[in-house]
Each structure stands twice: as C-alpha cells, then as structure tokens.
C-alpha cells in the first residue's frame, strides 16, 4: 500500500515498514515549509494505520545529507512571532509521538533541524559519512526544536553542552561512541540496515511495541516547561539583528559561489579563459 508520492517526500510501505525519504537533495534536504507540510501530511495519513505501519525509517535523498537543517533562507525571513509558532519543534514532536518506532537512516550531514529530526526518531543508523551537529548559535539562534532536551538525554549533559555551544560536527564513529547513534555501517548499507532493523521491530507484537514506546517516553519525562522556554528564547533570537546578519552572511557566501560558478561556465562557453 502506498500514498501518492509528492515531489518533496517519497513514501513506500512494505512488510509493515514505512520509509519516508526527504527529497530535496539540491539543498541537502534542508527543511523548508513545503517539506515540513509534506511530512505533516504523510504523518497524518499514516498515524491512524497502526495495524499496517509497524515501524518507520526516515532518510534523505541524494546521499550527501540526511538534512542540513531548517532552510536558512526561510529562517532568515521569519520574525519572533513566526518563531513562536514552533514550526519545526511541533513537527519533530509529532515524529517522536508517531505510534510505531521510528529510525533515522543518516548518510552525510544531519545538522541543526536535521540533527533534531534524527534525535526525534527512536533510533539512528549512521553511514560512515554521517556528520551530526547543532550549528544554530553560529547563526544567532538556538536549537529550539528538541536538541536542548533530546541530545542531553542521549549523550549526557556534558557532551550535549559541548556540542551545542561549539557547534562542532561529530562523525559516525564518535557519534556511536557517545550513544548518539545505534549502529554505524558503510554508506551503501544504511538504508538496508535501517529497514532490516525496522522489519525486526515490525515482526513483534504491534500493541505491545506501541505501549512500550509510550512507556519509554514517560521515562524521558514531561519536557513541556523546557520546550516553552526554548520556544520563547527562540522568539527573542529571531528579532535580533545579529541573527539576520549571520544568516545573510551564509546566504551571500552561497550566492557568490553560484555566481562565480555561473560566470566561469559562461566564460568557458564563450571560449574565454
Ligand atoms: N538551508 C538552506 N540551504 C541550504 C542549507 C540550509 N540549512 N544547507 C545547505 N543548503 C544549500 C546550499 O545553499 C546549497 O544551495 P545552492 O547550491 O543553491 O547555493 C546546497 O544546499 C548545497 O550545499 P553547499 O553549501 O553547496 O554544500 P557544501 O558541501 O559546500 O556544504 C554544508 C555543506 C552542510 C557544510 C553547508 O551547506 C552548510 O553549512 N549548511 C548549513 C548548515 C546549518 O547551519 N544548518 C542549520 C540551520 S539552522
């Protein structure tokens, strides 16, 4: 059984395993509003099908990234009022609450919101190229979509502080050593390894698995107050001139590179240089 595929999110369902593929590879699967909407739409379609969807794998198209974060061009133009809508946080909480267990299959970059999406999944399988990181403070904002709560739970408060404050990227082996990922496999095997794990989960009793997931979430505690604080803090950051300047700098670097690549191609075509 499959739902009609949209261009931004591909979905397949076999043997009780739903695979969702973020499909914006030219932008390293950065999460813009249409992709966020596509994920909501898929989740609302599949959430009630508890007897059919027994495990979920989320991956990114293109191999270079699981997701390189929230779309910076979109964030650049959001103000504090829009930040208070907690668009990504609500999406990732919905992923976390999905009735069946979820597995992030990560190759390449899982940064910012991309890392937070992986953290919202129950399990993570990484390819050797995987790189995890929370670079938000370098962009003048905070990781408000789950990293300040889910990362410490996975890797401990000391490591979470270091990763969030420095924004440094963590490779697959280091991520495994700190408990951030459950398994590391060659890139070419990431999806099949995640699906294999999902099939193993799907073979177990559906009701028992769903209730176990809920029991485990209760151990994680009620993070409502923490979330509200993170959301308010994000609202403050979104109106700061420094956030705008830092995001403009990223976008300008990328535009300059595109222009110089286009310029070089033009010179090459006209036989110059
Ligand atoms: N938002 C919007 N666009 C993004 C993006 C993001 N988070 N991450 C990557 N892209 C785009 C790039 O602008 C580029 O598009 P362009 O070719 O139209 O300019 C395309 O994806 C490919 O990325 P590129 O930067 O060319 O790849 P790279 O190998 O040189 O660098 C990264 C890869 C991940 C290091 C770099 O893209 C990056 O730093 N991205 C932002 C990561 C981030 O800060 N995420 C958190 C956001 S809160």
CSV table of C-alpha atoms and ligand atoms in Angstrom, one decimal:
chain,number,residue,atom,x,y,z
A,1,UNK,CA,0.0,0.0,0.0
A,2,UNK,CA,1.4,3.5,-0.9
A,3,UNK,CA,0.2,7.0,-0.7
A,4,UNK,CA,0.6,9.1,-3.8
A,5,UNK,CA,4.2,10.4,-3.9
A,6,UNK,CA,4.8,14.1,-3.7
A,7,UNK,CA,8.0,15.6,-5.1
A,8,UNK,CA,9.4,16.6,-1.7
A,9,UNK,CA,8.7,13.5,0.2
A,10,UNK,CA,8.7,9.9,-1.1
A,11,UNK,CA,7.0,7.2,0.8
A,12,UNK,CA,6.8,3.4,0.5
A,13,UNK,CA,5.3,0.8,2.7
A,14,UNK,CA,6.4,-2.8,2.6
A,15,UNK,CA,6.2,-5.6,5.2
A,16,UNK,CA,4.9,-3.1,7.8
A,17,UNK,CA,7.8,-0.8,7.3
A,18,UNK,CA,7.1,2.8,6.1
A,19,UNK,CA,10.0,4.5,4.5
A,20,UNK,CA,9.9,8.3,4.2
A,21,UNK,CA,12.6,10.0,2.1
A,22,UNK,CA,13.2,13.7,2.3
A,23,UNK,CA,13.7,14.6,-1.3
A,24,UNK,CA,15.3,18.0,-1.7
A,25,UNK,CA,18.8,16.8,-2.5
A,26,UNK,CA,19.9,20.0,-4.3
A,27,UNK,CA,19.5,21.9,-1.0
A,28,UNK,CA,20.8,19.0,1.1
A,29,UNK,CA,17.2,18.2,2.2
A,30,UNK,CA,17.0,21.5,4.1
A,31,UNK,CA,13.6,21.7,5.7
A,32,UNK,CA,11.6,24.5,4.1
A,33,UNK,CA,7.9,25.0,4.7
A,34,UNK,CA,6.7,22.8,1.8
A,35,UNK,CA,8.8,19.9,3.1
A,36,UNK,CA,7.5,20.4,6.6
A,37,UNK,CA,4.0,20.4,5.2
A,38,UNK,CA,4.7,17.2,3.2
A,39,UNK,CA,5.9,15.5,6.4
A,40,UNK,CA,2.9,16.6,8.4
A,41,UNK,CA,0.6,15.3,5.6
A,42,UNK,CA,2.4,11.9,5.5
A,43,UNK,CA,2.3,11.6,9.2
A,44,UNK,CA,-1.4,12.4,9.5
A,45,UNK,CA,-2.1,9.8,6.8
A,46,UNK,CA,-0.1,7.0,8.4
A,47,UNK,CA,-0.6,7.7,12.1
A,48,UNK,CA,-4.0,6.0,12.3
A,49,UNK,CA,-2.8,2.9,10.4
A,50,UNK,CA,-1.4,1.3,13.5
A,51,UNK,CA,-2.0,-2.2,12.3
A,52,UNK,CA,-0.3,-1.6,9.0
A,53,UNK,CA,2.6,0.7,9.8
A,54,UNK,CA,4.7,-1.2,12.4
A,55,UNK,CA,8.0,0.8,12.0
A,56,UNK,CA,9.2,3.8,10.2
A,57,UNK,CA,12.5,4.6,8.5
A,58,UNK,CA,13.3,8.3,7.7
A,59,UNK,CA,16.2,9.0,5.3
A,60,UNK,CA,17.4,11.7,3.0
A,61,UNK,CA,17.7,11.6,-0.8
A,62,UNK,CA,21.0,12.1,-2.6
A,63,UNK,CA,23.4,10.6,-0.1
A,64,UNK,CA,25.1,13.9,0.8
A,65,UNK,CA,22.7,14.7,3.6
A,66,UNK,CA,20.0,13.4,5.9
A,67,UNK,CA,19.0,17.0,6.2
A,68,UNK,CA,21.3,20.0,6.5
A,69,UNK,CA,18.9,21.8,8.8
A,70,UNK,CA,16.0,24.1,8.7
A,71,UNK,CA,16.1,26.2,5.5
A,72,UNK,CA,18.2,29.2,6.3
A,73,UNK,CA,16.6,31.4,3.6
A,74,UNK,CA,13.2,30.7,5.3
A,75,UNK,CA,14.5,31.2,8.8
A,76,UNK,CA,16.2,34.5,7.7
A,77,UNK,CA,12.8,36.0,6.9
A,78,UNK,CA,10.9,34.7,10.0
A,79,UNK,CA,10.3,37.1,12.8
A,80,UNK,CA,9.8,36.3,16.5
A,81,UNK,CA,6.0,35.9,16.1
A,82,UNK,CA,6.6,33.2,13.5
A,83,UNK,CA,9.4,31.6,15.6
A,84,UNK,CA,6.8,31.3,18.4
A,85,UNK,CA,4.7,29.0,16.2
A,86,UNK,CA,7.5,26.4,16.8
A,87,UNK,CA,7.1,25.0,13.3
A,88,UNK,CA,9.9,22.5,13.4
A,89,UNK,CA,9.6,21.7,17.1
A,90,UNK,CA,5.9,20.7,16.5
A,91,UNK,CA,6.8,18.6,13.5
A,92,UNK,CA,9.6,16.8,15.4
A,93,UNK,CA,7.4,16.2,18.4
A,94,UNK,CA,4.9,14.6,16.1
A,95,UNK,CA,7.6,12.4,14.7
A,96,UNK,CA,8.6,11.5,18.3
A,97,UNK,CA,4.9,10.7,19.1
A,98,UNK,CA,4.4,8.5,16.0
A,99,UNK,CA,2.7,5.3,17.3
A,100,UNK,CA,5.3,2.9,15.9
A,101,UNK,CA,9.1,3.1,16.4
A,102,UNK,CA,11.0,5.4,14.1
A,103,UNK,CA,14.6,5.0,12.8
A,104,UNK,CA,16.6,7.8,11.2
A,105,UNK,CA,18.9,6.4,8.4
A,106,UNK,CA,21.6,9.0,8.2
A,107,UNK,CA,24.3,9.5,5.5
A,108,UNK,CA,26.1,12.8,5.3
A,109,UNK,CA,25.0,15.9,7.1
A,110,UNK,CA,22.4,15.8,9.9
A,111,UNK,CA,22.7,19.4,11.1
A,112,UNK,CA,20.6,21.8,13.0
A,113,UNK,CA,16.9,20.8,12.5
A,114,UNK,CA,18.2,17.8,10.5
A,115,UNK,CA,20.0,16.6,13.6
A,116,UNK,CA,16.9,17.4,15.7
A,117,UNK,CA,14.8,15.3,13.4
A,118,UNK,CA,17.2,12.4,13.8
A,119,UNK,CA,17.1,12.9,17.6
A,120,UNK,CA,13.2,12.8,17.5
A,121,UNK,CA,13.4,9.3,16.0
A,122,UNK,CA,13.6,6.4,18.4
A,123,UNK,CA,16.8,5.0,16.8
A,124,UNK,CA,19.5,6.2,14.5
A,125,UNK,CA,21.6,4.2,12.0
A,126,UNK,CA,24.5,6.1,10.5
A,127,UNK,CA,26.6,5.6,7.4
A,128,UNK,CA,30.3,6.2,7.7
A,129,UNK,CA,29.9,9.7,6.1
A,130,UNK,CA,27.4,10.8,8.7
A,131,UNK,CA,28.1,14.1,10.5
A,132,UNK,CA,25.9,15.4,13.3
A,133,UNK,CA,25.9,18.9,14.6
A,134,UNK,CA,23.9,21.8,16.1
A,135,UNK,CA,25.4,24.9,14.5
A,136,UNK,CA,22.5,27.2,15.5
A,137,UNK,CA,24.3,29.6,17.8
A,138,UNK,CA,26.7,30.4,15.0
A,139,UNK,CA,23.6,31.7,13.1
A,140,UNK,CA,22.3,33.7,16.0
A,141,UNK,CA,19.5,31.3,17.1
A,142,UNK,CA,19.1,28.4,19.5
A,143,UNK,CA,18.4,24.7,18.7
A,144,UNK,CA,14.8,25.0,19.8
A,145,UNK,CA,13.4,22.0,18.1
A,146,UNK,CA,14.4,19.4,20.6
A,147,UNK,CA,18.2,19.4,20.8
A,148,UNK,CA,18.3,21.1,24.2
A,149,UNK,CA,16.2,18.2,25.6
A,150,UNK,CA,16.8,15.1,23.5
A,151,UNK,CA,20.5,15.5,23.0
A,152,UNK,CA,21.4,15.5,26.7
A,153,UNK,CA,19.1,12.5,27.2
A,154,UNK,CA,21.1,10.6,24.6
A,155,UNK,CA,24.7,11.7,25.2
A,156,UNK,CA,24.6,13.2,28.7
A,157,UNK,CA,24.5,16.9,29.7
A,158,UNK,CA,28.3,17.5,29.5
A,159,UNK,CA,28.6,16.3,25.9
A,160,UNK,CA,25.4,18.0,24.8
A,161,UNK,CA,26.6,21.3,26.2
A,162,UNK,CA,29.9,21.0,24.3
A,163,UNK,CA,28.2,20.1,21.0
A,164,UNK,CA,25.6,22.8,21.2
A,165,UNK,CA,27.9,25.5,22.5
A,166,UNK,CA,30.7,24.8,20.0
A,167,UNK,CA,28.5,23.7,17.0
A,168,UNK,CA,31.3,21.2,16.1
A,169,UNK,CA,30.4,18.3,13.8
A,170,UNK,CA,30.6,14.8,15.1
A,171,UNK,CA,31.4,11.9,12.8
A,172,UNK,CA,29.7,8.5,12.8
A,173,UNK,CA,32.2,6.6,15.0
A,174,UNK,CA,32.3,9.4,17.6
A,175,UNK,CA,28.5,9.6,17.5
A,176,UNK,CA,28.3,5.8,18.1
A,177,UNK,CA,30.8,6.0,21.0
A,178,UNK,CA,28.7,8.7,22.7
A,179,UNK,CA,25.4,6.9,22.2
A,180,UNK,CA,24.1,9.3,19.6
A,181,UNK,CA,23.7,6.5,17.0
A,182,UNK,CA,22.8,2.9,17.4
A,183,UNK,CA,24.8,1.5,14.6
A,184,UNK,CA,27.4,2.5,12.0
A,185,UNK,CA,27.5,0.8,8.6
A,186,UNK,CA,29.0,1.6,5.2
A,187,UNK,CA,27.0,4.3,3.5
A,188,UNK,CA,25.7,2.0,0.8
A,189,UNK,CA,24.1,-0.2,3.5
A,190,UNK,CA,22.5,2.5,5.7
A,191,UNK,CA,19.0,2.1,4.3
A,192,UNK,CA,19.0,-1.6,4.2
A,193,UNK,CA,20.4,-1.8,7.7
A,194,UNK,CA,17.7,0.5,9.0
A,195,UNK,CA,15.0,-1.4,7.1
A,196,UNK,CA,16.3,-4.7,8.5
A,197,UNK,CA,16.1,-3.3,12.0
A,198,UNK,CA,12.6,-2.0,11.2
A,199,UNK,CA,11.5,-5.4,9.9
A,200,UNK,CA,12.7,-7.0,13.1
A,201,UNK,CA,10.6,-4.4,15.1
A,202,UNK,CA,7.6,-5.0,12.8
A,203,UNK,CA,7.6,-8.7,13.5
A,204,UNK,CA,7.0,-8.1,17.2
A,205,UNK,CA,3.5,-7.5,18.6
A,206,UNK,CA,2.2,-4.2,17.4
A,207,UNK,CA,0.2,-3.3,20.5
A,208,UNK,CA,3.0,-4.3,22.9
A,209,UNK,CA,5.5,-2.3,20.8
A,210,UNK,CA,3.3,0.8,20.8
A,211,UNK,CA,2.8,0.7,24.5
A,212,UNK,CA,6.5,0.0,25.2
A,213,UNK,CA,7.3,3.1,23.2
A,214,UNK,CA,4.9,5.1,25.3
A,215,UNK,CA,6.3,3.7,28.5
A,216,UNK,CA,9.8,4.7,27.4
A,217,UNK,CA,8.7,8.2,26.6
A,218,UNK,CA,7.3,8.5,30.1
A,219,UNK,CA,10.8,7.8,31.4
A,220,UNK,CA,12.0,10.7,29.3
A,221,UNK,CA,9.7,12.9,31.5
A,222,UNK,CA,7.5,15.8,30.7
A,223,UNK,CA,9.6,18.4,29.0
A,224,UNK,CA,6.7,20.9,28.4
A,225,UNK,CA,8.3,23.7,30.5
A,226,UNK,CA,11.7,23.2,28.9
A,227,UNK,CA,10.1,23.4,25.4
A,228,UNK,CA,8.2,26.5,26.2
A,229,UNK,CA,11.3,28.2,27.5
A,230,UNK,CA,13.3,27.1,24.3
A,231,UNK,CA,10.5,28.4,22.1
A,232,UNK,CA,10.4,31.8,23.9
A,233,UNK,CA,14.1,32.1,23.7
A,234,UNK,CA,14.0,31.4,20.0
A,235,UNK,CA,11.4,34.1,19.6
A,236,UNK,CA,13.8,36.6,21.2
A,237,UNK,CA,16.6,35.5,18.9
A,238,UNK,CA,14.5,35.8,15.7
A,239,UNK,CA,14.2,39.6,16.0
A,240,UNK,CA,17.9,40.1,16.7
A,241,UNK,CA,19.9,42.0,14.1
A,242,UNK,CA,22.8,39.6,14.6
A,243,UNK,CA,20.7,36.6,13.5
A,244,UNK,CA,19.8,38.4,10.3
A,245,UNK,CA,23.4,39.4,9.7
A,246,UNK,CA,24.7,35.9,10.3
A,247,UNK,CA,22.1,34.2,8.1
A,248,UNK,CA,22.7,36.9,5.4
A,249,UNK,CA,26.4,36.0,5.5
A,250,UNK,CA,25.6,32.3,4.9
A,251,UNK,CA,23.2,33.2,2.0
A,252,UNK,CA,25.6,35.7,0.5
A,253,UNK,CA,28.5,33.2,0.5
A,254,UNK,CA,26.3,30.6,-1.3
A,255,UNK,CA,25.1,33.2,-3.8
A,256,UNK,CA,28.6,34.4,-4.5
A,257,UNK,CA,29.7,30.9,-5.2
A,258,UNK,CA,26.8,30.2,-7.5
A,259,UNK,CA,27.5,33.5,-9.4
A,260,UNK,CA,31.2,32.7,-9.8
A,261,UNK,CA,30.4,29.2,-11.0
A,262,UNK,CA,27.9,30.6,-13.5
A,263,UNK,CA,30.4,33.2,-14.5
A,264,UNK,CA,33.1,30.6,-15.1
A,265,UNK,CA,30.7,28.4,-17.1
A,266,UNK,CA,29.8,31.4,-19.2
A,267,UNK,CA,33.5,32.2,-19.9
A,268,UNK,CA,34.1,28.6,-20.7
A,269,UNK,CA,31.1,28.5,-23.1
A,270,UNK,CA,32.2,31.7,-24.9
A,271,UNK,CA,35.8,30.3,-25.3
A,272,UNK,CA,37.4,32.8,-22.9
A,273,UNK,CA,39.9,31.8,-20.2
B,1,LIG,N1,19.3,26.0,4.4
B,1,LIG,C1,19.2,26.4,3.1
B,1,LIG,N2,20.0,25.9,2.1
B,1,LIG,C2,20.9,25.0,2.5
B,1,LIG,C3,21.1,24.6,3.8
B,1,LIG,C4,20.2,25.1,4.8
B,1,LIG,N3,20.3,24.7,6.1
B,1,LIG,N4,22.1,23.7,3.8
B,1,LIG,C5,22.6,23.6,2.6
B,1,LIG,N5,21.9,24.4,1.8
B,1,LIG,C6,22.0,24.6,0.3
B,1,LIG,C7,23.2,25.4,-0.1
B,1,LIG,O1,22.9,26.8,0.0
B,1,LIG,C8,23.4,25.0,-1.5
B,1,LIG,O2,22.5,25.5,-2.3
B,1,LIG,P1,23.0,26.4,-3.6
B,1,LIG,O3,23.8,25.4,-4.4
B,1,LIG,O4,21.7,26.7,-4.3
B,1,LIG,O5,23.7,27.6,-3.1
B,1,LIG,C9,23.1,23.5,-1.4
B,1,LIG,O6,22.3,23.3,-0.3
B,1,LIG,C10,24.3,22.6,-1.3
B,1,LIG,O7,25.0,23.0,-0.1
B,1,LIG,P2,26.5,23.5,-0.1
B,1,LIG,O8,26.7,24.5,0.9
B,1,LIG,O9,26.9,23.9,-1.5
B,1,LIG,O10,27.3,22.2,0.2
B,1,LIG,P3,28.8,22.2,0.9
B,1,LIG,O11,29.3,20.8,0.7
B,1,LIG,O12,29.7,23.3,0.4
B,1,LIG,O13,28.5,22.5,2.4
B,1,LIG,C11,27.3,22.3,4.5
B,1,LIG,C12,27.6,21.6,3.1
B,1,LIG,C13,26.2,21.4,5.2
B,1,LIG,C14,28.5,22.4,5.4
B,1,LIG,C15,26.7,23.7,4.2
B,1,LIG,O14,25.7,23.6,3.3
B,1,LIG,C16,26.1,24.3,5.5
B,1,LIG,O15,26.8,24.8,6.3
B,1,LIG,N6,24.8,24.3,5.6
B,1,LIG,C17,24.1,25.0,6.6
B,1,LIG,C18,24.1,24.0,7.8
B,1,LIG,C19,23.4,24.7,9.0
B,1,LIG,O16,23.8,25.7,9.6
B,1,LIG,N7,22.2,24.2,9.4
B,1,LIG,C20,21.5,24.6,10.5
B,1,LIG,C21,20.4,25.6,10.1
B,1,LIG,S1,19.6,26.2,11.5
